[in-house]
């Protein structure tokens, strides 16, 4: 009886999805991933995070249907294709593409080295390991990484405030080392522009750092840190690299579902905040909790990592007072796909990313190995 009810729910969802999505593509990876990184306009990189066996690292070409003009019904290519691939002996928990290159950098289990990879050109379909970067301090915390968009090819990395540094990939030379004695764990790193970057600590501390003055550190604690034991962040970006320097808006997400939005130019108080409708029964995995801004859709952000869904919120109506809010849209596709097996554990979303210029297109992955690309429909008046 329960199985019949499950099948009915799945059937209902598929019928409903015809109205919920402009596009919906489902792909099954051999192993789950918690990284989805854009490497080009039509390709992303994913990798496994198993600690017990060798992991694949793949560059996937997006379905042609997403870019087809005119009658999309005539487009034969509706699935992902593997463009390049390789193998990692370590888990891949973080992965960043180095802008302007065919290089990606990965970090794995706490205390491990960062790995540097070269994605093959047209004459090669392999992704090869070309070197490694030794962390400044061996920590029992995950190393966070970020890549910039200007100057020499380099990577920003660190697991604690005291070991944050920028390393040049070609030479291994340290270009910047953060002047801090704090061992507070880092939950997020993101470049703001070519000279500054933002650090988020697990307890909610925000630090804006200028690489031209290593000792100059601006500390901030936007909002109330009592919203949870763990915080992560997402920096607002525009659809093109030139827009990133003009953006100074950051969203911090707590493990209890509280979001605080702040302006980096005025850290005295939040612009707005909200309490999201997310599960509270069990604490979420810190590595899965993700908040991202839509680069081509004003004031919208996406949240995942609490269950098998990705939630979309419009922050335009949020205020400085903490209030409960409901999502504008919820992607439940991963829950439905895992539901095909009645005895399967419920899939948890491990990560998601927005398309850089398609306003409502999102990619998401889950613990069951599912990888989805979906273009959601905003059914509010005046939107299509």
mmCIF file of C-alpha atoms in Angstrom:
data_model
loop_
_atom_site.group_PDB
_atom_site.id
_atom_site.type_symbol
_atom_site.label_atom_id
_atom_site.label_comp_id
_atom_site.label_asym_id
_atom_site.label_seq_id
_atom_site.Cartn_x
_atom_site.Cartn_y
_atom_site.Cartn_z
ATOM 1 C CA UNK A 1 0.000 0.000 0.000
ATOM 2 C CA UNK A 2 2.823 2.361 0.918
ATOM 3 C CA UNK A 3 4.639 1.552 -2.332
ATOM 4 C CA UNK A 4 1.477 2.283 -4.316
ATOM 5 C CA UNK A 5 1.194 5.661 -2.571
ATOM 6 C CA UNK A 6 4.859 6.411 -3.391
ATOM 7 C CA UNK A 7 4.325 5.579 -7.043
ATOM 8 C CA UNK A 8 1.261 7.823 -7.093
ATOM 9 C CA UNK A 9 3.257 10.718 -5.600
ATOM 10 C CA UNK A 10 5.950 10.255 -8.246
ATOM 11 C CA UNK A 11 3.365 10.173 -11.032
ATOM 12 C CA UNK A 12 1.715 13.317 -9.668
ATOM 13 C CA UNK A 13 5.051 15.097 -9.502
ATOM 14 C CA UNK A 14 5.949 14.244 -13.101
ATOM 15 C CA UNK A 15 2.609 15.560 -14.294
ATOM 16 C CA UNK A 16 3.027 18.689 -12.174
ATOM 17 C CA UNK A 17 6.589 19.176 -13.450
ATOM 18 C CA UNK A 18 5.250 19.949 -16.921
ATOM 19 C CA UNK A 19 3.986 23.220 -15.469
ATOM 20 C CA UNK A 20 6.829 23.804 -12.988
ATOM 21 C CA UNK A 21 9.757 23.697 -15.410
ATOM 22 C CA UNK A 22 10.654 25.123 -18.791
ATOM 23 C CA UNK A 23 13.431 22.510 -18.938
ATOM 24 C CA UNK A 24 14.320 19.538 -16.743
ATOM 25 C CA UNK A 25 17.230 17.184 -17.470
ATOM 26 C CA UNK A 26 18.164 14.248 -15.244
ATOM 27 C CA UNK A 27 21.549 12.509 -15.316
ATOM 28 C CA UNK A 28 22.877 9.681 -13.147
ATOM 29 C CA UNK A 29 26.559 9.747 -12.143
ATOM 30 C CA UNK A 30 28.429 6.572 -11.228
ATOM 31 C CA UNK A 31 29.168 8.129 -7.837
ATOM 32 C CA UNK A 32 27.672 11.193 -6.095
ATOM 33 C CA UNK A 33 29.426 14.545 -6.272
ATOM 34 C CA UNK A 34 29.450 17.606 -4.043
ATOM 35 C CA UNK A 35 31.152 19.849 -6.615
ATOM 36 C CA UNK A 36 29.683 21.407 -9.759
ATOM 37 C CA UNK A 37 32.022 23.976 -11.288
ATOM 38 C CA UNK A 38 31.660 25.829 -14.580
ATOM 39 C CA UNK A 39 34.707 25.349 -16.831
ATOM 40 C CA UNK A 40 33.256 26.974 -19.951
ATOM 41 C CA UNK A 41 29.950 28.331 -21.243
ATOM 42 C CA UNK A 42 28.593 24.841 -21.940
ATOM 43 C CA UNK A 43 30.567 22.566 -19.612
ATOM 44 C CA UNK A 44 30.931 21.796 -15.912
ATOM 45 C CA UNK A 45 33.327 19.728 -13.824
ATOM 46 C CA UNK A 46 32.164 17.161 -11.246
ATOM 47 C CA UNK A 47 34.065 14.648 -9.091
ATOM 48 C CA UNK A 48 33.390 11.945 -6.517
ATOM 49 C CA UNK A 49 34.048 12.382 -2.801
ATOM 50 C CA UNK A 50 34.457 8.780 -1.624
ATOM 51 C CA UNK A 51 37.211 8.244 0.968
ATOM 52 C CA UNK A 52 37.445 4.509 0.349
ATOM 53 C CA UNK A 53 38.101 4.247 -3.383
ATOM 54 C CA UNK A 54 39.370 6.032 -6.459
ATOM 55 C CA UNK A 55 37.142 8.893 -7.615
ATOM 56 C CA UNK A 56 36.315 10.019 -11.132
ATOM 57 C CA UNK A 57 36.798 13.655 -12.071
ATOM 58 C CA UNK A 58 34.799 14.567 -15.178
ATOM 59 C CA UNK A 59 34.156 17.525 -17.433
ATOM 60 C CA UNK A 60 30.567 17.187 -18.659
ATOM 61 C CA UNK A 61 29.082 18.908 -21.697
ATOM 62 C CA UNK A 62 25.597 20.244 -21.002
ATOM 63 C CA UNK A 63 22.618 19.028 -23.065
ATOM 64 C CA UNK A 64 22.406 20.838 -26.405
ATOM 65 C CA UNK A 65 18.709 21.384 -25.821
ATOM 66 C CA UNK A 66 19.587 24.054 -23.244
ATOM 67 C CA UNK A 67 21.192 26.131 -25.985
ATOM 68 C CA UNK A 68 18.984 25.216 -28.947
ATOM 69 C CA UNK A 69 17.240 28.027 -30.814
ATOM 70 C CA UNK A 70 13.813 27.857 -32.346
ATOM 71 C CA UNK A 71 12.041 24.503 -32.238
ATOM 72 C CA UNK A 72 13.721 22.693 -29.341
ATOM 73 C CA UNK A 73 11.717 19.584 -30.143
ATOM 74 C CA UNK A 74 14.050 18.972 -33.091
ATOM 75 C CA UNK A 75 17.147 18.904 -30.872
ATOM 76 C CA UNK A 76 18.377 15.313 -30.546
ATOM 77 C CA UNK A 77 20.958 15.868 -27.792
ATOM 78 C CA UNK A 78 19.077 16.000 -24.479
ATOM 79 C CA UNK A 79 21.647 14.417 -22.159
ATOM 80 C CA UNK A 80 25.010 15.238 -20.638
ATOM 81 C CA UNK A 81 28.123 13.995 -22.437
ATOM 82 C CA UNK A 82 31.524 13.266 -20.918
ATOM 83 C CA UNK A 83 34.056 15.565 -22.583
ATOM 84 C CA UNK A 84 37.130 14.804 -20.460
ATOM 85 C CA UNK A 85 37.855 12.519 -17.544
ATOM 86 C CA UNK A 86 40.457 11.362 -15.046
ATOM 87 C CA UNK A 87 40.862 9.719 -11.665
ATOM 88 C CA UNK A 88 41.704 11.024 -8.197
ATOM 89 C CA UNK A 89 43.098 8.767 -5.479
ATOM 90 C CA UNK A 90 41.665 11.190 -2.902
ATOM 91 C CA UNK A 91 38.166 12.464 -2.231
ATOM 92 C CA UNK A 92 37.225 15.689 -4.005
ATOM 93 C CA UNK A 93 35.309 17.893 -1.572
ATOM 94 C CA UNK A 94 36.056 21.240 -3.221
ATOM 95 C CA UNK A 95 36.898 22.100 -6.833
ATOM 96 C CA UNK A 96 37.594 25.440 -8.507
ATOM 97 C CA UNK A 97 38.304 26.328 -12.110
ATOM 98 C CA UNK A 98 41.107 28.827 -12.718
ATOM 99 C CA UNK A 99 39.676 31.502 -15.018
ATOM 100 C CA UNK A 100 41.368 31.813 -18.401
ATOM 101 C CA UNK A 101 42.945 28.362 -18.192
ATOM 102 C CA UNK A 102 42.057 24.687 -18.579
ATOM 103 C CA UNK A 103 43.158 24.077 -15.017
ATOM 104 C CA UNK A 104 41.177 23.124 -11.907
ATOM 105 C CA UNK A 105 42.292 22.825 -8.281
ATOM 106 C CA UNK A 106 40.753 20.384 -5.801
ATOM 107 C CA UNK A 107 40.866 19.828 -2.054
ATOM 108 C CA UNK A 108 39.993 16.615 -0.279
ATOM 109 C CA UNK A 109 40.061 15.160 3.213
ATOM 110 C CA UNK A 110 41.274 17.374 6.084
ATOM 111 C CA UNK A 111 45.070 17.689 6.146
ATOM 112 C CA UNK A 112 45.542 16.561 2.546
ATOM 113 C CA UNK A 113 47.343 18.513 -0.157
ATOM 114 C CA UNK A 114 45.559 20.540 -2.812
ATOM 115 C CA UNK A 115 45.699 18.859 -6.209
ATOM 116 C CA UNK A 116 46.227 20.713 -9.498
ATOM 117 C CA UNK A 117 44.635 19.267 -12.644
ATOM 118 C CA UNK A 118 44.918 20.026 -16.359
ATOM 119 C CA UNK A 119 41.857 19.405 -18.527
ATOM 120 C CA UNK A 120 42.946 18.136 -21.943
ATOM 121 C CA UNK A 121 42.496 20.207 -25.064
ATOM 122 C CA UNK A 122 40.807 19.018 -28.249
ATOM 123 C CA UNK A 123 43.485 16.406 -28.924
ATOM 124 C CA UNK A 124 43.080 14.738 -25.525
ATOM 125 C CA UNK A 125 40.085 13.534 -23.533
ATOM 126 C CA UNK A 126 41.944 13.178 -20.218
ATOM 127 C CA UNK A 127 42.156 15.228 -17.037
ATOM 128 C CA UNK A 128 45.674 14.844 -15.634
ATOM 129 C CA UNK A 129 47.122 15.612 -12.231
ATOM 130 C CA UNK A 130 49.989 18.064 -12.758
ATOM 131 C CA UNK A 131 51.048 18.937 -9.210
ATOM 132 C CA UNK A 132 50.027 19.663 -5.657
ATOM 133 C CA UNK A 133 50.078 22.468 -3.084
ATOM 134 C CA UNK A 134 51.072 21.832 0.520
ATOM 135 C CA UNK A 135 48.791 23.547 3.072
ATOM 136 C CA UNK A 136 50.446 25.982 5.460
ATOM 137 C CA UNK A 137 49.110 24.109 8.505
ATOM 138 C CA UNK A 138 47.859 20.535 8.675
ATOM 139 C CA UNK A 139 44.346 20.864 10.061
ATOM 140 C CA UNK A 140 41.495 18.516 10.911
ATOM 141 C CA UNK A 141 39.160 20.890 9.037
ATOM 142 C CA UNK A 142 38.291 20.891 5.345
ATOM 143 C CA UNK A 143 40.364 23.236 3.199
ATOM 144 C CA UNK A 144 38.259 25.833 1.374
ATOM 145 C CA UNK A 145 39.435 27.176 -1.977
ATOM 146 C CA UNK A 146 38.647 30.065 -4.327
ATOM 147 C CA UNK A 147 40.027 31.329 -7.617
ATOM 148 C CA UNK A 148 40.427 34.876 -8.862
ATOM 149 C CA UNK A 149 39.738 36.385 -12.267
ATOM 150 C CA UNK A 150 42.765 38.653 -12.706
ATOM 151 C CA UNK A 151 46.565 38.435 -12.715
ATOM 152 C CA UNK A 152 48.617 35.262 -12.518
ATOM 153 C CA UNK A 153 46.904 31.886 -12.241
ATOM 154 C CA UNK A 154 46.577 31.343 -8.501
ATOM 155 C CA UNK A 155 44.374 29.806 -5.831
ATOM 156 C CA UNK A 156 43.179 31.167 -2.484
ATOM 157 C CA UNK A 157 43.011 28.438 0.153
ATOM 158 C CA UNK A 158 42.812 27.753 3.884
ATOM 159 C CA UNK A 159 41.083 25.660 6.516
ATOM 160 C CA UNK A 160 41.636 28.095 9.421
ATOM 161 C CA UNK A 161 42.060 31.884 9.503
ATOM 162 C CA UNK A 162 45.752 31.528 10.346
ATOM 163 C CA UNK A 163 46.615 29.395 7.302
ATOM 164 C CA UNK A 164 44.831 31.368 4.556
ATOM 165 C CA UNK A 165 47.134 32.166 1.677
ATOM 166 C CA UNK A 166 47.259 32.716 -2.071
ATOM 167 C CA UNK A 167 49.546 30.420 -4.031
ATOM 168 C CA UNK A 168 50.723 30.878 -7.617
ATOM 169 C CA UNK A 169 50.108 27.673 -9.530
ATOM 170 C CA UNK A 170 53.019 27.819 -11.965
ATOM 171 C CA UNK A 171 55.748 28.367 -9.375
ATOM 172 C CA UNK A 172 54.141 27.330 -6.079
ATOM 173 C CA UNK A 173 55.165 30.723 -4.708
ATOM 174 C CA UNK A 174 53.068 32.196 -1.889
ATOM 175 C CA UNK A 175 51.736 35.538 -3.126
ATOM 176 C CA UNK A 176 49.879 36.431 0.065
ATOM 177 C CA UNK A 177 49.624 35.081 3.600
ATOM 178 C CA UNK A 178 46.947 36.269 6.012
ATOM 179 C CA UNK A 179 48.246 37.938 9.156
ATOM 180 C CA UNK A 180 46.129 36.156 11.757
ATOM 181 C CA UNK A 181 46.767 33.887 14.700
ATOM 182 C CA UNK A 182 43.190 32.652 14.836
ATOM 183 C CA UNK A 183 42.524 28.921 14.527
ATOM 184 C CA UNK A 184 38.822 29.491 13.862
ATOM 185 C CA UNK A 185 37.633 27.187 11.048
ATOM 186 C CA UNK A 186 36.882 28.680 7.632
ATOM 187 C CA UNK A 187 33.566 27.829 5.994
ATOM 188 C CA UNK A 188 33.836 29.992 2.871
ATOM 189 C CA UNK A 189 36.314 31.906 0.723
ATOM 190 C CA UNK A 190 35.419 34.133 -2.242
ATOM 191 C CA UNK A 191 37.236 36.823 -4.204
ATOM 192 C CA UNK A 192 35.419 40.158 -4.288
ATOM 193 C CA UNK A 193 37.699 41.628 -6.957
ATOM 194 C CA UNK A 194 41.329 41.305 -8.064
ATOM 195 C CA UNK A 195 42.706 42.689 -4.792
ATOM 196 C CA UNK A 196 40.219 41.756 -2.082
ATOM 197 C CA UNK A 197 38.609 38.569 -0.863
ATOM 198 C CA UNK A 198 36.015 37.608 1.723
ATOM 199 C CA UNK A 199 36.338 34.994 4.447
ATOM 200 C CA UNK A 200 33.449 33.476 6.384
ATOM 201 C CA UNK A 201 34.129 31.611 9.623
ATOM 202 C CA UNK A 202 32.027 28.699 10.798
ATOM 203 C CA UNK A 203 30.789 30.806 13.743
ATOM 204 C CA UNK A 204 29.608 33.627 11.480
ATOM 205 C CA UNK A 205 32.593 36.002 11.457
ATOM 206 C CA UNK A 206 33.145 37.877 8.190
ATOM 207 C CA UNK A 207 36.573 39.191 7.228
ATOM 208 C CA UNK A 208 37.277 41.395 4.216
ATOM 209 C CA UNK A 209 40.954 41.156 3.293
ATOM 210 C CA UNK A 210 43.074 43.303 0.976
ATOM 211 C CA UNK A 211 46.023 41.504 -0.596
ATOM 212 C CA UNK A 212 47.935 44.802 -0.869
ATOM 213 C CA UNK A 213 47.980 45.138 2.931
ATOM 214 C CA UNK A 214 48.171 41.705 4.611
ATOM 215 C CA UNK A 215 47.731 43.136 8.106
ATOM 216 C CA UNK A 216 44.675 45.216 7.157
ATOM 217 C CA UNK A 217 41.701 43.105 8.172
ATOM 218 C CA UNK A 218 38.116 44.294 8.486
ATOM 219 C CA UNK A 219 36.086 42.210 10.920
ATOM 220 C CA UNK A 220 32.320 42.025 10.859
ATOM 221 C CA UNK A 221 29.525 39.968 12.348
ATOM 222 C CA UNK A 222 26.449 40.811 10.306
ATOM 223 C CA UNK A 223 23.298 39.979 12.165
ATOM 224 C CA UNK A 224 22.708 37.679 15.094
ATOM 225 C CA UNK A 225 25.063 34.699 15.222
ATOM 226 C CA UNK A 226 22.626 32.782 17.375
ATOM 227 C CA UNK A 227 20.862 31.289 14.346
ATOM 228 C CA UNK A 228 22.904 28.099 14.335
ATOM 229 C CA UNK A 229 26.191 26.433 15.131
ATOM 230 C CA UNK A 230 27.498 26.672 11.560
ATOM 231 C CA UNK A 231 27.455 29.463 8.974
ATOM 232 C CA UNK A 232 28.312 29.593 5.282
ATOM 233 C CA UNK A 233 28.144 32.431 2.768
ATOM 234 C CA UNK A 234 27.421 33.379 -0.823
ATOM 235 C CA UNK A 235 28.721 36.555 -2.460
ATOM 236 C CA UNK A 236 26.489 38.270 -4.996
ATOM 237 C CA UNK A 237 27.913 38.262 -8.511
ATOM 238 C CA UNK A 238 26.757 39.642 -11.832
ATOM 239 C CA UNK A 239 26.498 37.720 -15.120
ATOM 240 C CA UNK A 240 29.924 38.987 -16.260
ATOM 241 C CA UNK A 241 33.292 39.215 -14.414
ATOM 242 C CA UNK A 242 33.242 43.015 -14.627
ATOM 243 C CA UNK A 243 30.111 43.090 -12.448
ATOM 244 C CA UNK A 244 31.799 41.280 -9.554
ATOM 245 C CA UNK A 245 33.802 44.309 -8.441
ATOM 246 C CA UNK A 246 30.641 46.385 -8.120
ATOM 247 C CA UNK A 247 28.888 43.823 -5.936
ATOM 248 C CA UNK A 248 29.338 44.042 -2.189
ATOM 249 C CA UNK A 249 26.299 42.077 -1.045
ATOM 250 C CA UNK A 250 26.791 38.846 0.884
ATOM 251 C CA UNK A 251 24.274 36.322 2.213
ATOM 252 C CA UNK A 252 25.162 34.198 5.239
ATOM 253 C CA UNK A 253 23.242 30.994 5.889
ATOM 254 C CA UNK A 254 23.172 29.215 9.246
ATOM 255 C CA UNK A 255 22.667 25.530 9.956
ATOM 256 C CA UNK A 256 19.239 26.382 11.420
ATOM 257 C CA UNK A 257 18.095 28.062 8.211
ATOM 258 C CA UNK A 258 18.594 31.706 9.136
ATOM 259 C CA UNK A 259 19.788 33.973 6.305
ATOM 260 C CA UNK A 260 21.426 37.352 6.931
ATOM 261 C CA UNK A 261 22.073 39.656 3.953
ATOM 262 C CA UNK A 262 24.684 42.409 4.429
ATOM 263 C CA UNK A 263 26.493 45.124 2.520
ATOM 264 C CA UNK A 264 30.276 44.778 2.913
ATOM 265 C CA UNK A 265 30.622 48.561 2.819
ATOM 266 C CA UNK A 266 28.495 48.904 5.947
ATOM 267 C CA UNK A 267 28.980 45.906 8.298
ATOM 268 C CA UNK A 268 27.211 47.581 11.231
ATOM 269 C CA UNK A 269 23.887 45.917 10.531
ATOM 270 C CA UNK A 270 22.143 43.627 8.043
ATOM 271 C CA UNK A 271 20.243 44.826 5.004
ATOM 272 C CA UNK A 272 17.671 42.127 5.610
ATOM 273 C CA UNK A 273 17.221 38.711 7.167
ATOM 274 C CA UNK A 274 14.824 35.780 7.169
ATOM 275 C CA UNK A 275 14.139 32.439 8.805
ATOM 276 C CA UNK A 276 13.735 29.833 6.091
ATOM 277 C CA UNK A 277 11.360 26.916 6.197
ATOM 278 C CA UNK A 278 13.933 24.100 6.327
ATOM 279 C CA UNK A 279 14.031 20.827 8.335
ATOM 280 C CA UNK A 280 15.319 21.140 11.906
ATOM 281 C CA UNK A 281 15.064 17.537 13.099
ATOM 282 C CA UNK A 282 18.720 16.691 12.461
ATOM 283 C CA UNK A 283 21.670 19.059 11.911
ATOM 284 C CA UNK A 284 22.627 19.315 8.217
ATOM 285 C CA UNK A 285 26.052 18.243 6.958
ATOM 286 C CA UNK A 286 28.212 21.422 6.945
ATOM 287 C CA UNK A 287 29.818 20.376 3.644
ATOM 288 C CA UNK A 288 26.409 20.335 1.924
ATOM 289 C CA UNK A 289 24.938 23.624 3.218
ATOM 290 C CA UNK A 290 25.020 26.007 0.247
ATOM 291 C CA UNK A 291 23.672 29.499 -0.455
ATOM 292 C CA UNK A 292 24.130 31.193 -3.834
ATOM 293 C CA UNK A 293 22.885 34.345 -5.530
ATOM 294 C CA UNK A 294 21.358 34.211 -9.011
ATOM 295 C CA UNK A 295 23.807 36.101 -11.271
ATOM 296 C CA UNK A 296 21.148 37.048 -13.825
ATOM 297 C CA UNK A 297 18.060 37.415 -11.630
ATOM 298 C CA UNK A 298 17.950 40.362 -9.247
ATOM 299 C CA UNK A 299 17.555 39.668 -5.498
ATOM 300 C CA UNK A 300 17.049 35.910 -5.854
ATOM 301 C CA UNK A 301 19.051 33.285 -4.016
ATOM 302 C CA UNK A 302 19.038 29.488 -3.762
ATOM 303 C CA UNK A 303 19.561 27.345 -0.664
ATOM 304 C CA UNK A 304 20.286 23.623 -0.345
ATOM 305 C CA UNK A 305 21.872 21.023 1.924
ATOM 306 C CA UNK A 306 19.083 20.561 4.465
ATOM 307 C CA UNK A 307 17.171 17.818 2.649
ATOM 308 C CA UNK A 308 16.570 16.573 -0.879
ATOM 309 C CA UNK A 309 15.349 19.916 -2.227
ATOM 310 C CA UNK A 310 16.731 23.186 -3.562
ATOM 311 C CA UNK A 311 14.740 26.252 -2.511
ATOM 312 C CA UNK A 312 14.567 29.555 -4.395
ATOM 313 C CA UNK A 313 13.840 32.781 -2.477
ATOM 314 C CA UNK A 314 13.158 36.350 -3.581
ATOM 315 C CA UNK A 315 14.795 38.669 -1.030
ATOM 316 C CA UNK A 316 13.249 41.864 -2.429
ATOM 317 C CA UNK A 317 10.561 41.910 0.269
ATOM 318 C CA UNK A 318 12.797 40.917 3.190
ATOM 319 C CA UNK A 319 13.406 43.449 5.954
ATOM 320 C CA UNK A 320 15.888 43.944 8.815
ATOM 321 C CA UNK A 321 13.607 42.138 11.300
ATOM 322 C CA UNK A 322 13.858 38.343 11.430
ATOM 323 C CA UNK A 323 10.669 36.809 9.992
ATOM 324 C CA UNK A 324 9.737 33.395 8.665
ATOM 325 C CA UNK A 325 9.474 33.181 4.907
ATOM 326 C CA UNK A 326 8.412 30.581 2.361
ATOM 327 C CA UNK A 327 10.319 29.713 -0.818
ATOM 328 C CA UNK A 328 9.221 31.087 -4.150
ATOM 329 C CA UNK A 329 10.041 27.734 -5.752
ATOM 330 C CA UNK A 330 11.173 24.313 -4.504
ATOM 331 C CA UNK A 331 12.930 21.757 -6.701
ATOM 332 C CA UNK A 332 11.912 18.309 -5.442
ATOM 333 C CA UNK A 333 13.316 16.315 -8.336
ATOM 334 C CA UNK A 334 16.039 14.584 -6.310
ATOM 335 C CA UNK A 335 13.488 13.401 -3.756
ATOM 336 C CA UNK A 336 11.330 11.993 -6.535
ATOM 337 C CA UNK A 337 14.215 10.280 -8.359
ATOM 338 C CA UNK A 338 15.396 8.529 -5.186
ATOM 339 C CA UNK A 339 11.801 7.523 -4.515
ATOM 340 C CA UNK A 340 11.869 5.011 -7.361
ATOM 341 C CA UNK A 341 13.453 2.600 -4.874
ATOM 342 C CA UNK A 342 11.071 2.261 -1.964
ATOM 343 C CA UNK A 343 13.795 1.101 0.442
ATOM 344 C CA UNK A 344 16.351 3.719 -0.581
ATOM 345 C CA UNK A 345 17.502 6.377 1.850
ATOM 346 C CA UNK A 346 16.169 9.819 1.041
ATOM 347 C CA UNK A 347 18.567 11.674 -1.228
ATOM 348 C CA UNK A 348 20.223 14.805 0.192
ATOM 349 C CA UNK A 349 21.246 17.637 -2.112
ATOM 350 C CA UNK A 350 25.025 18.033 -1.905
ATOM 351 C CA UNK A 351 25.448 21.239 -3.921
ATOM 352 C CA UNK A 352 23.914 23.492 -6.568
ATOM 353 C CA UNK A 353 25.023 26.261 -8.942
ATOM 354 C CA UNK A 354 23.209 28.816 -11.079
ATOM 355 C CA UNK A 355 23.708 29.135 -14.801
ATOM 356 C CA UNK A 356 25.851 32.247 -15.393
ATOM 357 C CA UNK A 357 23.424 33.964 -17.768
ATOM 358 C CA UNK A 358 20.172 31.944 -18.046
ATOM 359 C CA UNK A 359 18.148 33.616 -15.253
ATOM 360 C CA UNK A 360 16.222 30.631 -13.846
ATOM 361 C CA UNK A 361 18.465 27.699 -14.759
ATOM 362 C CA UNK A 362 20.089 25.774 -11.887
ATOM 363 C CA UNK A 363 22.249 22.645 -11.686
ATOM 364 C CA UNK A 364 22.024 20.454 -8.577
ATOM 365 C CA UNK A 365 23.462 17.147 -7.335
ATOM 366 C CA UNK A 366 22.476 14.698 -4.594
ATOM 367 C CA UNK A 367 23.816 11.805 -2.530
ATOM 368 C CA UNK A 368 22.127 9.236 -4.783
ATOM 369 C CA UNK A 369 24.344 10.278 -7.710
ATOM 370 C CA UNK A 370 21.628 12.262 -9.467
ATOM 371 C CA UNK A 371 22.612 15.411 -11.356
ATOM 372 C CA UNK A 372 19.818 17.718 -12.528
ATOM 373 C CA UNK A 373 19.621 20.778 -14.746
ATOM 374 C CA UNK A 374 16.343 22.613 -14.374
ATOM 375 C CA UNK A 375 14.816 25.870 -15.552
ATOM 376 C CA UNK A 376 12.030 26.743 -13.134
ATOM 377 C CA UNK A 377 8.907 28.728 -13.933
ATOM 378 C CA UNK A 378 8.014 31.818 -11.915
ATOM 379 C CA UNK A 379 4.216 31.766 -12.041
ATOM 380 C CA UNK A 380 3.741 35.153 -10.400
ATOM 381 C CA UNK A 381 1.776 37.726 -12.398
ATOM 382 C CA UNK A 382 3.890 39.321 -15.115
ATOM 383 C CA UNK A 383 6.556 36.592 -15.122
ATOM 384 C CA UNK A 384 7.078 33.733 -17.545
#
